[in-house]
Amino acid sequence: MGFDEMDVDTIWMDGEFVDWDDAQIHVLTHGLHYGTGIFEGARCYDTEEGPAIFRWEEHIERLYQSAKPYEMEIDHDIEELTEATLELIQRQELASCYIRPIAFYGYDTLGVGPGDCPTRIAIAAWPWGAYLGEDALENGIEVMVSSWRKHASSQIPTNAKTTGLYVNSLLAGEEARRNGYAEAIVLNKEGDVAEGPGENIFMVRDGEIYTPGLSESILDGITRRTVITLAEDLGYTVHDRASISRGELNTADELFFTGSAAEVTPIRKVDNVVIGDGDRGPVTEDIQSKFFEVVERRTDEYDDWFTYV
């Protein structure tokens, strides 16, 4: 569904609420030309207590951390951005939604260095269902290992959620879709598993859970952190600094993606090789069930992970 088909009409931009169609920038905006922007993606869930943003504090703190490598100064503090986000959701009467804060170097000069370009910031929120399709959450998806490699942290900071870096994700994801797959898996420069284009990846083997460590050129995903905590609380052993070879994907008992958009999505095939029994495995289902129990507030556990609207 395109934005024009959604019942959304307001965006918060540079300290003000503006009409959706008026949230515009100049064509010579620095971030548009050089990818000098940072962003977040968070979900707000419909709960009995009302709309609740999942792990908002971690998301907004990561936005400020992402700004640091680019010496980007955000002229609004965390409290102001939080208040703006809550009011934005209220104004649009959204029970559940996806939230996209973005900051970027704006319009002034067009050298590669941002110079005196101002830092612009905006927050949008809109309804967004299952990222990889409703069927994917239950039945899993088919993926391919991309020919495109993930950049190393010595080249570009992988712990910053930078707009321009997602060209790498676009190339990998579109390659997969052209070849009939739902999504890609990207290897790092050493040829080991990094992540998906917009997801972290987990592997299950002999009842234990493995996920690439931060040194494997991955984003420190907030849903990744969540799943590690939930899995350990469920009694699973989690190896969260793993190095996973490409070949281990084919012999895994289970694989699944995690992310704010993807949530917990099983992987049933990699490069046409069936993973496990070819459906959502029992460990994945256990973790996925717990995840949705938590985010839909069907349990009182982990209440400090939520910011209520």
Protein backbone atom coordinates (compact mmCIF):
# COMPACT_ATOMS: atom_id res chain seq x y z
CA MET A 1 0.00 0.00 0.00
CA GLY A 2 1.36 3.41 -1.00
CA PHE A 3 1.33 6.46 1.26
CA ASP A 4 -1.42 8.07 -0.83
CA GLU A 5 -3.71 5.19 0.17
CA MET A 6 -3.05 5.64 3.90
CA ASP A 7 -5.00 7.79 6.32
CA VAL A 8 -1.99 9.86 7.44
CA ASP A 9 -1.73 13.63 7.16
CA THR A 10 0.92 15.02 9.52
CA ILE A 11 4.70 14.96 9.93
CA TRP A 12 6.82 16.58 12.63
CA MET A 13 9.65 18.52 11.01
CA ASP A 14 12.29 20.77 12.59
CA GLY A 15 10.18 21.43 15.68
CA GLU A 16 6.80 21.90 14.01
CA PHE A 17 3.89 19.75 12.89
CA VAL A 18 3.33 20.20 9.16
CA ASP A 19 0.90 18.79 6.63
CA TRP A 20 2.11 15.53 5.09
CA ASP A 21 2.39 17.06 1.59
CA ASP A 22 4.28 20.11 2.88
CA ALA A 23 7.16 18.12 4.40
CA GLN A 24 9.59 18.96 1.59
CA ILE A 25 13.28 19.74 1.11
CA HIS A 26 15.41 21.48 -1.51
CA VAL A 27 16.72 19.39 -4.42
CA LEU A 28 20.28 20.42 -3.48
CA THR A 29 20.01 19.07 0.06
CA HIS A 30 23.38 17.61 1.09
CA GLY A 31 21.88 14.39 2.45
CA LEU A 32 20.09 13.74 -0.84
CA HIS A 33 23.36 13.83 -2.79
CA TYR A 34 25.76 12.14 -0.38
CA GLY A 35 23.62 9.96 1.87
CA THR A 36 24.55 12.02 4.93
CA GLY A 37 21.59 11.15 7.06
CA ILE A 38 20.77 8.89 9.98
CA PHE A 39 17.47 7.28 10.87
CA GLU A 40 15.57 4.89 13.06
CA GLY A 41 12.64 2.55 12.63
CA ALA A 42 10.45 1.69 15.60
CA ARG A 43 7.06 0.04 15.98
CA CYS A 44 4.07 1.11 18.02
CA TYR A 45 1.74 -1.76 18.93
CA ASP A 46 -1.99 -1.74 19.69
CA THR A 47 -2.38 -2.99 23.27
CA GLU A 48 -5.12 -3.07 25.89
CA GLU A 49 -3.34 -0.16 27.60
CA GLY A 50 -3.42 1.81 24.33
CA PRO A 51 -0.74 2.37 21.67
CA ALA A 52 2.70 1.41 23.02
CA ILE A 53 6.04 2.11 21.32
CA PHE A 54 8.41 -0.80 21.66
CA ARG A 55 11.87 0.03 23.03
CA TRP A 56 11.60 3.68 22.02
CA GLU A 57 14.33 4.80 24.42
CA GLU A 58 16.86 2.46 22.81
CA HIS A 59 15.85 3.57 19.32
CA ILE A 60 16.10 7.28 20.02
CA GLU A 61 19.39 6.88 21.89
CA ARG A 62 20.80 4.99 18.91
CA LEU A 63 19.77 7.88 16.65
CA TYR A 64 22.02 10.20 18.66
CA GLN A 65 24.81 7.62 18.68
CA SER A 66 24.55 7.30 14.89
CA ALA A 67 25.06 11.06 14.57
CA LYS A 68 28.45 10.99 16.28
CA PRO A 69 30.68 9.62 13.47
CA TYR A 70 29.37 12.39 11.19
CA GLU A 71 29.70 15.14 13.81
CA MET A 72 26.02 15.85 13.28
CA GLU A 73 24.48 18.05 15.94
CA ILE A 74 20.77 17.45 16.57
CA ASP A 75 19.24 20.65 17.97
CA HIS A 76 16.41 18.82 19.75
CA ASP A 77 16.86 16.69 22.84
CA ILE A 78 15.50 13.20 23.43
CA GLU A 79 12.60 14.48 25.53
CA GLU A 80 11.44 16.81 22.76
CA LEU A 81 11.62 14.11 20.11
CA THR A 82 9.72 11.73 22.37
CA GLU A 83 6.97 14.27 23.07
CA ALA A 84 6.73 15.07 19.36
CA THR A 85 6.42 11.37 18.48
CA LEU A 86 3.70 10.72 21.04
CA GLU A 87 1.72 13.74 19.87
CA LEU A 88 2.19 12.74 16.23
CA ILE A 89 0.64 9.34 16.91
CA GLN A 90 -2.20 10.94 18.88
CA ARG A 91 -2.92 13.54 16.18
CA GLN A 92 -3.27 10.84 13.54
CA GLU A 93 -5.20 8.50 15.86
CA LEU A 94 -2.92 5.58 15.07
CA ALA A 95 -3.48 2.50 17.20
CA SER A 96 -0.41 0.79 15.73
CA CYS A 97 2.19 2.16 13.38
CA TYR A 98 5.77 2.26 12.17
CA ILE A 99 7.78 5.32 13.29
CA ARG A 100 10.61 6.81 11.23
CA PRO A 101 12.78 9.54 12.79
CA ILE A 102 15.38 10.89 10.36
CA ALA A 103 18.10 13.53 10.63
CA PHE A 104 20.23 14.73 7.73
CA TYR A 105 22.47 17.49 6.50
CA GLY A 106 20.32 20.06 4.72
CA TYR A 107 20.70 22.80 2.13
CA ASP A 108 23.57 25.28 2.07
CA THR A 109 26.58 24.11 0.05
CA LEU A 110 27.22 21.04 -2.07
CA GLY A 111 30.81 20.08 -1.42
CA VAL A 112 31.29 16.61 -0.04
CA GLY A 113 32.03 18.16 3.34
CA PRO A 114 28.78 19.44 4.88
CA GLY A 115 30.31 22.78 5.89
CA ASP A 116 27.54 25.01 7.21
CA CYS A 117 24.70 22.76 6.07
CA PRO A 118 22.09 22.71 8.84
CA THR A 119 20.99 19.47 10.46
CA ARG A 120 17.35 18.85 9.55
CA ILE A 121 15.18 16.39 11.43
CA ALA A 122 11.74 14.89 10.88
CA ILE A 123 9.52 12.17 12.32
CA ALA A 124 6.83 10.32 10.38
CA ALA A 125 4.44 7.57 11.49
CA TRP A 126 2.17 5.39 9.40
CA PRO A 127 0.39 2.00 9.47
CA TRP A 128 2.67 -0.82 8.32
CA GLY A 129 1.86 -4.50 8.55
CA ALA A 130 4.24 -7.45 8.33
CA TYR A 131 7.36 -6.26 6.48
CA LEU A 132 7.92 -9.49 4.54
CA GLY A 133 4.22 -10.39 4.29
CA GLU A 134 1.68 -11.78 6.75
CA ASP A 135 2.23 -15.32 5.48
CA ALA A 136 5.98 -15.02 6.14
CA LEU A 137 5.59 -14.89 9.91
CA GLU A 138 4.02 -18.35 9.99
CA ASN A 139 5.39 -20.14 6.95
CA GLY A 140 8.77 -18.47 6.56
CA ILE A 141 10.50 -17.07 3.50
CA GLU A 142 12.94 -18.21 0.84
CA VAL A 143 16.19 -16.24 0.67
CA MET A 144 19.44 -16.24 -1.30
CA VAL A 145 23.01 -15.40 -0.37
CA SER A 146 23.74 -12.16 -2.17
CA SER A 147 26.74 -11.58 -4.42
CA TRP A 148 27.05 -8.16 -2.76
CA ARG A 149 29.20 -8.07 0.39
CA LYS A 150 28.57 -6.01 3.53
CA HIS A 151 31.06 -3.17 3.99
CA ALA A 152 33.50 -3.45 6.89
CA SER A 153 33.44 -1.17 9.93
CA SER A 154 36.92 0.01 8.93
CA GLN A 155 35.36 1.46 5.76
CA ILE A 156 32.07 2.90 7.05
CA PRO A 157 30.73 2.68 10.62
CA THR A 158 28.43 -0.34 10.71
CA ASN A 159 27.07 0.59 14.15
CA ALA A 160 25.53 3.79 12.75
CA LYS A 161 22.16 3.57 11.02
CA THR A 162 23.13 5.76 8.07
CA THR A 163 20.85 6.50 5.12
CA GLY A 164 23.52 6.20 2.42
CA LEU A 165 24.66 2.78 3.59
CA TYR A 166 21.34 1.27 2.65
CA VAL A 167 22.33 1.36 -1.02
CA ASN A 168 24.19 -1.84 -0.11
CA SER A 169 20.95 -3.25 1.29
CA LEU A 170 18.98 -2.17 -1.77
CA LEU A 171 21.39 -3.92 -4.13
CA ALA A 172 21.28 -7.15 -2.14
CA GLY A 173 17.52 -7.12 -1.68
CA GLU A 174 16.71 -6.30 -5.30
CA GLU A 175 19.11 -8.98 -6.52
CA ALA A 176 17.20 -11.49 -4.40
CA ARG A 177 13.79 -10.37 -5.62
CA ARG A 178 14.89 -10.42 -9.28
CA ASN A 179 15.83 -14.05 -8.73
CA GLY A 180 12.50 -14.95 -7.14
CA TYR A 181 13.47 -14.78 -3.46
CA ALA A 182 11.82 -12.73 -0.73
CA GLU A 183 15.05 -11.42 0.80
CA ALA A 184 18.84 -11.74 0.82
CA ILE A 185 21.56 -12.78 3.25
CA VAL A 186 24.69 -10.64 3.02
CA LEU A 187 28.18 -11.92 3.79
CA ASN A 188 30.92 -9.75 5.26
CA LYS A 189 34.28 -9.14 3.56
CA GLU A 190 35.69 -12.34 5.11
CA GLY A 191 32.90 -14.35 3.49
CA ASP A 192 31.08 -15.14 6.74
CA VAL A 193 27.44 -14.38 7.44
CA ALA A 194 26.70 -10.77 8.40
CA GLU A 195 22.95 -10.08 8.24
CA GLY A 196 20.01 -9.41 5.97
CA PRO A 197 19.56 -6.12 4.08
CA GLY A 198 17.41 -4.80 6.92
CA GLU A 199 17.50 -7.62 9.46
CA ASN A 200 19.78 -9.49 11.81
CA ILE A 201 19.96 -13.25 11.43
CA PHE A 202 19.85 -16.13 13.93
CA MET A 203 20.73 -19.79 13.48
CA VAL A 204 19.53 -22.73 15.58
CA ARG A 205 21.66 -25.87 15.83
CA ASP A 206 21.18 -28.73 18.30
CA GLY A 207 18.82 -26.61 20.39
CA GLU A 208 21.28 -23.73 20.83
CA ILE A 209 21.04 -20.32 19.18
CA TYR A 210 23.79 -18.50 17.29
CA THR A 211 23.89 -14.97 15.87
CA PRO A 212 26.80 -13.06 14.31
CA GLY A 213 28.68 -10.84 16.74
CA LEU A 214 29.06 -7.09 16.39
CA SER A 215 32.55 -7.57 14.94
CA GLU A 216 31.01 -9.35 11.92
CA SER A 217 30.00 -6.02 10.28
CA ILE A 218 26.44 -6.00 11.57
CA LEU A 219 24.10 -3.39 12.95
CA ASP A 220 23.52 -3.72 16.69
CA GLY A 221 19.84 -4.40 16.16
CA ILE A 222 17.42 -3.56 18.94
CA THR A 223 15.16 -6.49 18.04
CA ARG A 224 18.32 -8.62 18.00
CA ARG A 225 19.00 -7.55 21.60
CA THR A 226 15.36 -8.27 22.47
CA VAL A 227 15.44 -11.78 21.04
CA ILE A 228 18.70 -12.59 22.82
CA THR A 229 17.11 -11.59 26.14
CA LEU A 230 13.86 -13.45 25.47
CA ALA A 231 15.68 -16.60 24.33
CA GLU A 232 17.91 -16.64 27.39
CA ASP A 233 14.92 -16.06 29.66
CA LEU A 234 13.21 -19.01 27.96
CA GLY A 235 16.20 -21.15 28.90
CA TYR A 236 18.07 -21.29 25.59
CA THR A 237 21.83 -20.99 25.28
CA VAL A 238 22.60 -18.02 22.99
CA HIS A 239 25.97 -17.50 21.33
CA ASP A 240 25.76 -13.79 20.43
CA ARG A 241 29.36 -13.38 19.23
CA ALA A 242 29.28 -16.16 16.70
CA SER A 243 31.09 -16.35 13.41
CA ILE A 244 28.85 -18.28 11.00
CA SER A 245 30.20 -19.59 7.70
CA ARG A 246 28.11 -19.63 4.56
CA GLY A 247 28.06 -23.42 4.57
CA GLU A 248 26.59 -23.54 8.07
CA LEU A 249 23.43 -21.91 6.74
CA ASN A 250 22.61 -25.00 4.69
CA THR A 251 23.05 -27.38 7.63
CA ALA A 252 21.23 -25.27 10.22
CA ASP A 253 18.24 -26.76 12.00
CA GLU A 254 16.48 -23.38 11.85
CA LEU A 255 17.15 -19.85 10.66
CA PHE A 256 15.22 -16.65 11.28
CA PHE A 257 15.49 -12.92 10.71
CA THR A 258 14.83 -10.24 13.32
CA GLY A 259 14.22 -6.50 12.99
CA SER A 260 11.82 -3.74 13.94
CA ALA A 261 10.15 -4.12 10.56
CA ALA A 262 10.67 -7.87 10.07
CA GLU A 263 9.94 -8.70 13.77
CA VAL A 264 10.72 -12.45 13.95
CA THR A 265 10.52 -14.04 10.49
CA PRO A 266 11.44 -17.70 9.85
CA ILE A 267 13.64 -18.68 6.87
CA ARG A 268 12.61 -21.92 5.21
CA LYS A 269 15.07 -22.04 2.27
CA VAL A 270 18.49 -20.60 1.45
CA ASP A 271 19.52 -20.78 -2.21
CA ASN A 272 16.79 -23.41 -2.70
CA VAL A 273 18.27 -25.59 0.07
CA VAL A 274 15.54 -26.53 2.55
CA ILE A 275 16.34 -25.50 6.11
CA GLY A 276 15.37 -28.14 8.69
CA ASP A 277 11.91 -29.47 7.85
CA GLY A 278 11.18 -26.56 5.53
CA ASP A 279 8.81 -24.73 7.86
CA ARG A 280 8.91 -22.65 11.04
CA GLY A 281 11.01 -24.62 13.50
CA PRO A 282 10.06 -25.21 17.14
CA VAL A 283 12.70 -22.88 18.61
CA THR A 284 11.79 -20.11 16.18
CA GLU A 285 8.11 -20.59 16.97
CA ASP A 286 8.81 -20.50 20.70
CA ILE A 287 10.76 -17.25 20.46
CA GLN A 288 8.34 -15.70 17.97
CA SER A 289 5.36 -16.54 20.20
CA LYS A 290 7.08 -14.98 23.19
CA PHE A 291 8.02 -11.92 21.18
CA PHE A 292 4.44 -11.22 20.12
CA GLU A 293 3.14 -12.02 23.58
CA VAL A 294 5.45 -9.28 24.87
CA VAL A 295 4.89 -6.61 22.19
CA GLU A 296 1.12 -7.07 22.27
CA ARG A 297 1.26 -6.73 26.08
CA ARG A 298 -0.36 -10.10 26.78
CA THR A 299 2.08 -10.38 29.68
CA ASP A 300 3.20 -7.94 32.35
CA GLU A 301 6.84 -8.85 31.79
CA TYR A 302 9.29 -6.36 30.30
CA ASP A 303 6.98 -3.38 30.87
CA ASP A 304 10.01 -1.07 30.95
CA TRP A 305 10.52 -1.78 27.24
CA PHE A 306 7.42 0.29 26.37
CA THR A 307 6.59 3.96 26.02
CA TYR A 308 2.83 4.43 26.13
CA VAL A 309 1.08 7.01 23.96
